Every structure is written in structure tokens, then in C-alpha cells.
């Protein structure tokens, strides 16, 4: 069986939300079950919004996460466990861890969501179980989130959306369909009979106009040209 361990760097996250330095003395560190539940609820809400199953809270992981949160609070600095497999007895196939420090659950969740590596653990489809530890000291939360995928197990299915009540819709009755006689194609009209050619009677050509009678003087000139003696 191939097992995978996902470790996410948290230096950027710590610098984003931390409000105290590692040198500040740690006093009266106390576990905060309310914050732990708030983290689980926020993570599952993100998963459900994306159609993923909710993570089941695992008691063993929760104990590991709370113990590590105490250690980080005592040290005044966040870090990952050296070996994520340590203390896990379930038949796991994949493990992951997110750690952070900040003033509130809301601030820390915003930082986790805005960090690609941390967000990847939150929405990893293979993970089925989670354990969250949250320890508060001087108003600052140190938290560890342990993720696990168990062989043969699946995350809780996302709750189905509540059905919207359907309103009965009364539609107007459809009008009855009246069958009509089928239309037949009309036969083409017969072509008109060819018209017999008719003889064309032409009017006779008009007679050519009579040549004008030249004046006497012109006639005398013409007669002279033709060699006729003049008439007296």
C-alpha cells in the first residue's frame, strides 16, 4: 500500500497572523474545545460548499493535535511534527497537517484559505478524518490540524440541499385539434392552343410624288443642255 504524508510549510502563515514573538513568555496555556469545534465546522463548511464530504472527527488525531498545540504554545513558535505517522494507529493511506498561530479562529481560517498549500489540505478529496487542537495563551491561539485518509473509508457525504416545495401549476387546457381535409395539389392549367398565323395585309406603297414642274427659265436651260431648241 502506498502511503503519503503531506507536510505544509507555515512560515508565511505565521508571519501573516502572529501578534506575538517567540520570545514572549508563555503562561497559563489552556486547551479551547470551543475553538477546536469552530475550526472543524469552518473546514467542513468549506468542503461542503465545494461538493466534498465532511471530515469525521477522529479521537486519536484530536489527542495528537492538542498535544502538539500545547508544545507549540510552550515553545512560543509553530512547527510541524517531525513524523506525522507517530501515534497514528489507524489503517491510514494519507496524512496531512496544518499548523498556525493567531488571534482568532476567523483570522487563522482566512490565512489557511489564502495559502495554497494549507488550502490544498483542507479540500483534499481523499481525506476522511480530522483532529484539531487549539491551545490559547495570552489571548493567542496555537493550533494544529491533523488530516487523515483511512483505507476503505470515505468522508461523510455532503448534506443534500433541502428540496424546494413545488407549486402546482395549472395550465390552460390545450385547444382541441380539428383535422382538416388534406390539401391536394392542383393540376396544372393546360397550355393555351397555339394561335394560327394570320396573313398580314400590307397597304400598297404610295405612289411616288410627281416631279415638280421647273420654272420656264429652268426648262429653257435644261433644253439648251439637252440640245433642244428653245421654244418661242
CSV table of C-alpha atoms in Angstrom, one decimal:
chain,number,residue,atom,x,y,z
A,1,UNK,CA,0.0,0.0,0.0
A,2,UNK,CA,1.3,3.4,-0.9
A,3,UNK,CA,1.1,5.9,1.9
A,4,UNK,CA,1.5,9.6,1.5
A,5,UNK,CA,2.4,12.2,4.1
A,6,UNK,CA,1.7,15.8,3.3
A,7,UNK,CA,3.6,18.5,5.3
A,8,UNK,CA,2.7,22.1,4.6
A,9,UNK,CA,5.2,24.9,5.4
A,10,UNK,CA,3.6,27.5,7.7
A,11,UNK,CA,6.2,30.3,7.9
A,12,UNK,CA,4.2,32.6,5.7
A,13,UNK,CA,1.0,31.8,7.6
A,14,UNK,CA,2.7,32.5,11.0
A,15,UNK,CA,4.1,35.9,9.8
A,16,UNK,CA,0.6,36.8,8.5
A,17,UNK,CA,-1.4,36.3,11.6
A,18,UNK,CA,1.1,36.1,14.5
A,19,UNK,CA,0.8,39.0,17.0
A,20,UNK,CA,3.4,37.8,19.5
A,21,UNK,CA,7.1,36.8,19.1
A,22,UNK,CA,8.7,33.5,20.1
A,23,UNK,CA,10.5,35.3,23.0
A,24,UNK,CA,7.3,36.2,24.8
A,25,UNK,CA,6.8,34.1,27.9
A,26,UNK,CA,4.1,31.6,27.7
A,27,UNK,CA,1.8,31.3,30.7
A,28,UNK,CA,-1.4,29.6,31.5
A,29,UNK,CA,-1.8,27.7,28.2
A,30,UNK,CA,-5.2,26.2,28.0
A,31,UNK,CA,-7.0,24.0,25.5
A,32,UNK,CA,-10.0,25.6,23.9
A,33,UNK,CA,-12.6,22.9,22.9
A,34,UNK,CA,-14.9,25.7,21.5
A,35,UNK,CA,-12.2,26.9,19.1
A,36,UNK,CA,-11.4,23.3,18.1
A,37,UNK,CA,-15.1,22.7,17.2
A,38,UNK,CA,-15.2,26.1,15.4
A,39,UNK,CA,-12.2,25.0,13.3
A,40,UNK,CA,-13.8,21.7,12.3
A,41,UNK,CA,-17.1,23.4,11.5
A,42,UNK,CA,-15.3,26.0,9.3
A,43,UNK,CA,-13.2,23.4,7.4
A,44,UNK,CA,-16.3,21.2,6.8
A,45,UNK,CA,-18.3,24.2,5.6
A,46,UNK,CA,-15.6,24.9,3.0
A,47,UNK,CA,-15.6,21.3,1.8
A,48,UNK,CA,-19.4,21.1,1.6
A,49,UNK,CA,-19.5,24.3,-0.4
A,50,UNK,CA,-17.3,22.6,-3.0
A,51,UNK,CA,-19.3,19.4,-3.1
A,52,UNK,CA,-16.9,17.4,-0.9
A,53,UNK,CA,-17.7,15.2,2.0
A,54,UNK,CA,-17.4,16.4,5.6
A,55,UNK,CA,-14.4,15.2,7.6
A,56,UNK,CA,-15.2,12.9,10.6
A,57,UNK,CA,-13.5,13.9,13.9
A,58,UNK,CA,-11.1,11.2,15.0
A,59,UNK,CA,-10.3,11.0,18.7
A,60,UNK,CA,-6.8,9.7,18.2
A,61,UNK,CA,-6.0,12.6,15.8
A,62,UNK,CA,-7.6,15.1,18.1
A,63,UNK,CA,-5.3,14.0,21.0
A,64,UNK,CA,-2.2,14.2,18.8
A,65,UNK,CA,-3.3,17.7,17.5
A,66,UNK,CA,-4.0,19.0,21.0
A,67,UNK,CA,-0.7,17.7,22.4
A,68,UNK,CA,1.2,19.3,19.6
A,69,UNK,CA,-0.6,22.6,20.1
A,70,UNK,CA,0.5,22.6,23.7
A,71,UNK,CA,4.1,22.0,22.7
A,72,UNK,CA,4.0,24.9,20.2
A,73,UNK,CA,2.4,27.2,22.8
A,74,UNK,CA,5.1,26.3,25.4
A,75,UNK,CA,7.8,26.9,22.8
A,76,UNK,CA,6.2,30.1,21.6
A,77,UNK,CA,6.8,29.1,18.0
A,78,UNK,CA,4.9,27.0,15.5
A,79,UNK,CA,6.4,24.0,13.7
A,80,UNK,CA,5.5,20.6,12.2
A,81,UNK,CA,5.7,17.3,13.9
A,82,UNK,CA,8.9,15.5,12.8
A,83,UNK,CA,7.0,12.4,11.9
A,84,UNK,CA,3.3,12.6,11.1
A,85,UNK,CA,2.9,8.9,11.3
A,86,UNK,CA,3.9,8.8,15.0
A,87,UNK,CA,1.0,7.9,17.2
A,88,UNK,CA,-1.4,7.1,14.4
A,89,UNK,CA,-2.7,3.5,14.6
A,90,UNK,CA,-5.5,3.6,12.1
A,91,UNK,CA,-5.1,1.9,8.7
A,92,UNK,CA,-4.3,5.2,7.0
A,93,UNK,CA,-3.3,5.8,3.4
A,94,UNK,CA,-2.5,9.6,3.6
A,95,UNK,CA,-1.7,12.1,6.3
A,96,UNK,CA,-1.5,15.9,6.3
A,97,UNK,CA,-1.0,18.7,8.8
A,98,UNK,CA,-1.7,22.4,9.1
A,99,UNK,CA,-0.4,24.5,12.0
A,100,UNK,CA,-0.8,28.1,12.8
A,101,UNK,CA,-0.9,30.9,15.4
A,102,UNK,CA,-3.1,33.9,15.5
A,103,UNK,CA,-5.6,35.9,17.5
A,104,UNK,CA,-8.8,34.2,16.4
A,105,UNK,CA,-10.3,31.2,14.6
A,106,UNK,CA,-11.6,33.6,11.8
A,107,UNK,CA,-8.2,35.1,11.3
A,108,UNK,CA,-6.5,31.8,11.1
A,109,UNK,CA,-9.0,30.3,8.7
A,110,UNK,CA,-8.6,33.3,6.5
A,111,UNK,CA,-4.9,32.7,6.5
A,112,UNK,CA,-5.3,29.0,5.8
A,113,UNK,CA,-7.6,29.6,2.9
A,114,UNK,CA,-5.3,32.2,1.3
A,115,UNK,CA,-2.4,29.9,1.5
A,116,UNK,CA,-2.4,27.4,-1.4
A,117,UNK,CA,-0.6,24.7,0.5
A,118,UNK,CA,-2.8,24.9,3.5
A,119,UNK,CA,-6.0,25.2,1.4
A,120,UNK,CA,-5.0,22.0,-0.5
A,121,UNK,CA,-5.1,20.0,2.7
A,122,UNK,CA,-8.5,21.5,3.6
A,123,UNK,CA,-10.1,20.5,0.3
A,124,UNK,CA,-8.2,17.2,-0.3
A,125,UNK,CA,-10.9,14.8,-1.5
A,126,UNK,CA,-9.0,11.7,-0.2
A,127,UNK,CA,-9.0,12.9,3.5
A,128,UNK,CA,-11.8,11.3,5.6
A,129,UNK,CA,-10.9,12.2,9.2
A,130,UNK,CA,-9.6,15.2,11.1
A,131,UNK,CA,-8.3,16.0,14.5
A,132,UNK,CA,-7.9,19.6,15.7
A,133,UNK,CA,-6.1,21.0,18.7
A,134,UNK,CA,-6.3,24.6,19.9
A,135,UNK,CA,-4.5,26.0,22.8
A,136,UNK,CA,-4.8,29.6,24.0
A,137,UNK,CA,-2.2,31.6,25.8
A,138,UNK,CA,-2.2,35.3,26.4
A,139,UNK,CA,-5.2,35.6,24.0
A,140,UNK,CA,-3.3,33.9,21.2
A,141,UNK,CA,-4.4,30.6,19.6
A,142,UNK,CA,-1.8,27.9,18.7
A,143,UNK,CA,-3.5,25.3,16.6
A,144,UNK,CA,-2.6,22.0,14.8
A,145,UNK,CA,-4.9,20.3,12.3
A,146,UNK,CA,-4.2,16.6,11.5
A,147,UNK,CA,-5.8,15.2,8.4
A,148,UNK,CA,-6.1,11.5,7.5
A,149,UNK,CA,-7.4,9.3,4.8
A,150,UNK,CA,-8.4,5.8,6.1
A,151,UNK,CA,-8.3,2.8,3.8
A,152,UNK,CA,-11.8,1.6,2.9
A,153,UNK,CA,-13.4,4.7,4.3
A,154,UNK,CA,-14.9,7.8,2.8
A,155,UNK,CA,-15.7,11.2,4.1
A,156,UNK,CA,-19.2,11.9,5.2
A,157,UNK,CA,-21.3,12.8,2.1
A,158,UNK,CA,-22.2,16.4,1.7
A,159,UNK,CA,-25.8,17.0,3.0
A,160,UNK,CA,-28.3,17.2,0.3
A,161,UNK,CA,-29.9,20.6,-0.2
A,162,UNK,CA,-33.4,20.9,1.2
A,163,UNK,CA,-35.9,20.4,-1.5
A,164,UNK,CA,-37.8,23.4,-2.6
A,165,UNK,CA,-41.5,22.9,-2.3
A,166,UNK,CA,-43.0,22.7,-5.7
A,167,UNK,CA,-46.0,24.9,-6.5
A,168,UNK,CA,-48.7,23.2,-8.5
A,169,UNK,CA,-49.1,24.9,-11.8
A,170,UNK,CA,-52.4,24.8,-13.5
A,171,UNK,CA,-52.1,25.4,-17.2
A,172,UNK,CA,-54.9,26.3,-19.5
A,173,UNK,CA,-56.4,23.3,-21.4
A,174,UNK,CA,-54.8,22.7,-24.7
A,175,UNK,CA,-57.2,23.5,-27.6
A,176,UNK,CA,-58.7,20.6,-29.4
A,177,UNK,CA,-57.1,19.9,-32.7
A,178,UNK,CA,-59.5,19.8,-35.6
A,179,UNK,CA,-58.4,17.7,-38.5
A,180,UNK,CA,-58.8,19.4,-41.9
A,181,UNK,CA,-59.1,17.7,-45.3
A,182,UNK,CA,-55.7,17.1,-46.8
A,183,UNK,CA,-54.8,19.6,-49.5
A,184,UNK,CA,-54.3,18.1,-52.9
A,185,UNK,CA,-52.0,19.6,-55.5
A,186,UNK,CA,-54.0,21.4,-58.3
A,187,UNK,CA,-53.4,20.0,-61.8
A,188,UNK,CA,-51.6,22.5,-63.9
A,189,UNK,CA,-53.8,24.5,-66.3
A,190,UNK,CA,-53.5,23.3,-69.9
A,191,UNK,CA,-51.3,25.3,-72.1
A,192,UNK,CA,-53.2,27.6,-74.5
A,193,UNK,CA,-53.6,26.3,-78.0
A,194,UNK,CA,-51.2,27.9,-80.5
A,195,UNK,CA,-52.8,30.7,-82.5
A,196,UNK,CA,-53.0,30.2,-86.2
A,197,UNK,CA,-50.8,32.6,-88.1
A,198,UNK,CA,-52.8,35.3,-89.8
A,199,UNK,CA,-52.0,36.8,-93.2
A,200,UNK,CA,-50.7,40.2,-92.9
A,201,UNK,CA,-52.2,42.6,-95.4
A,202,UNK,CA,-49.9,45.4,-96.2
A,203,UNK,CA,-51.2,48.6,-97.7
A,204,UNK,CA,-49.9,49.4,-101.2
A,205,UNK,CA,-46.9,51.5,-101.4
A,206,UNK,CA,-47.8,55.1,-102.0
A,207,UNK,CA,-47.2,56.4,-105.5
A,208,UNK,CA,-44.1,58.5,-105.8
A,209,UNK,CA,-44.8,62.1,-105.8
A,210,UNK,CA,-44.8,63.9,-109.1
A,211,UNK,CA,-41.7,65.6,-110.1
A,212,UNK,CA,-42.2,69.3,-109.6
A,213,UNK,CA,-42.5,71.4,-112.7
A,214,UNK,CA,-39.5,73.6,-113.1
A,215,UNK,CA,-40.0,77.3,-113.9
A,216,UNK,CA,-39.8,78.2,-117.6
A,217,UNK,CA,-36.4,79.7,-117.3
A,218,UNK,CA,-35.1,76.5,-115.8
A,219,UNK,CA,-36.7,74.5,-118.5
A,220,UNK,CA,-35.0,76.6,-121.2
A,221,UNK,CA,-31.7,76.0,-119.5
A,222,UNK,CA,-32.3,72.3,-119.4
A,223,UNK,CA,-33.4,72.2,-123.0
A,224,UNK,CA,-30.2,74.0,-124.0
A,225,UNK,CA,-28.2,71.4,-122.2
A,226,UNK,CA,-30.0,68.6,-123.9
A,227,UNK,CA,-29.6,70.3,-127.3
A,228,UNK,CA,-33.3,71.1,-127.8
A,229,UNK,CA,-34.0,74.4,-129.5
A,230,UNK,CA,-35.8,76.9,-127.3
A,231,UNK,CA,-39.5,77.2,-127.6
A,232,UNK,CA,-41.0,80.6,-128.6
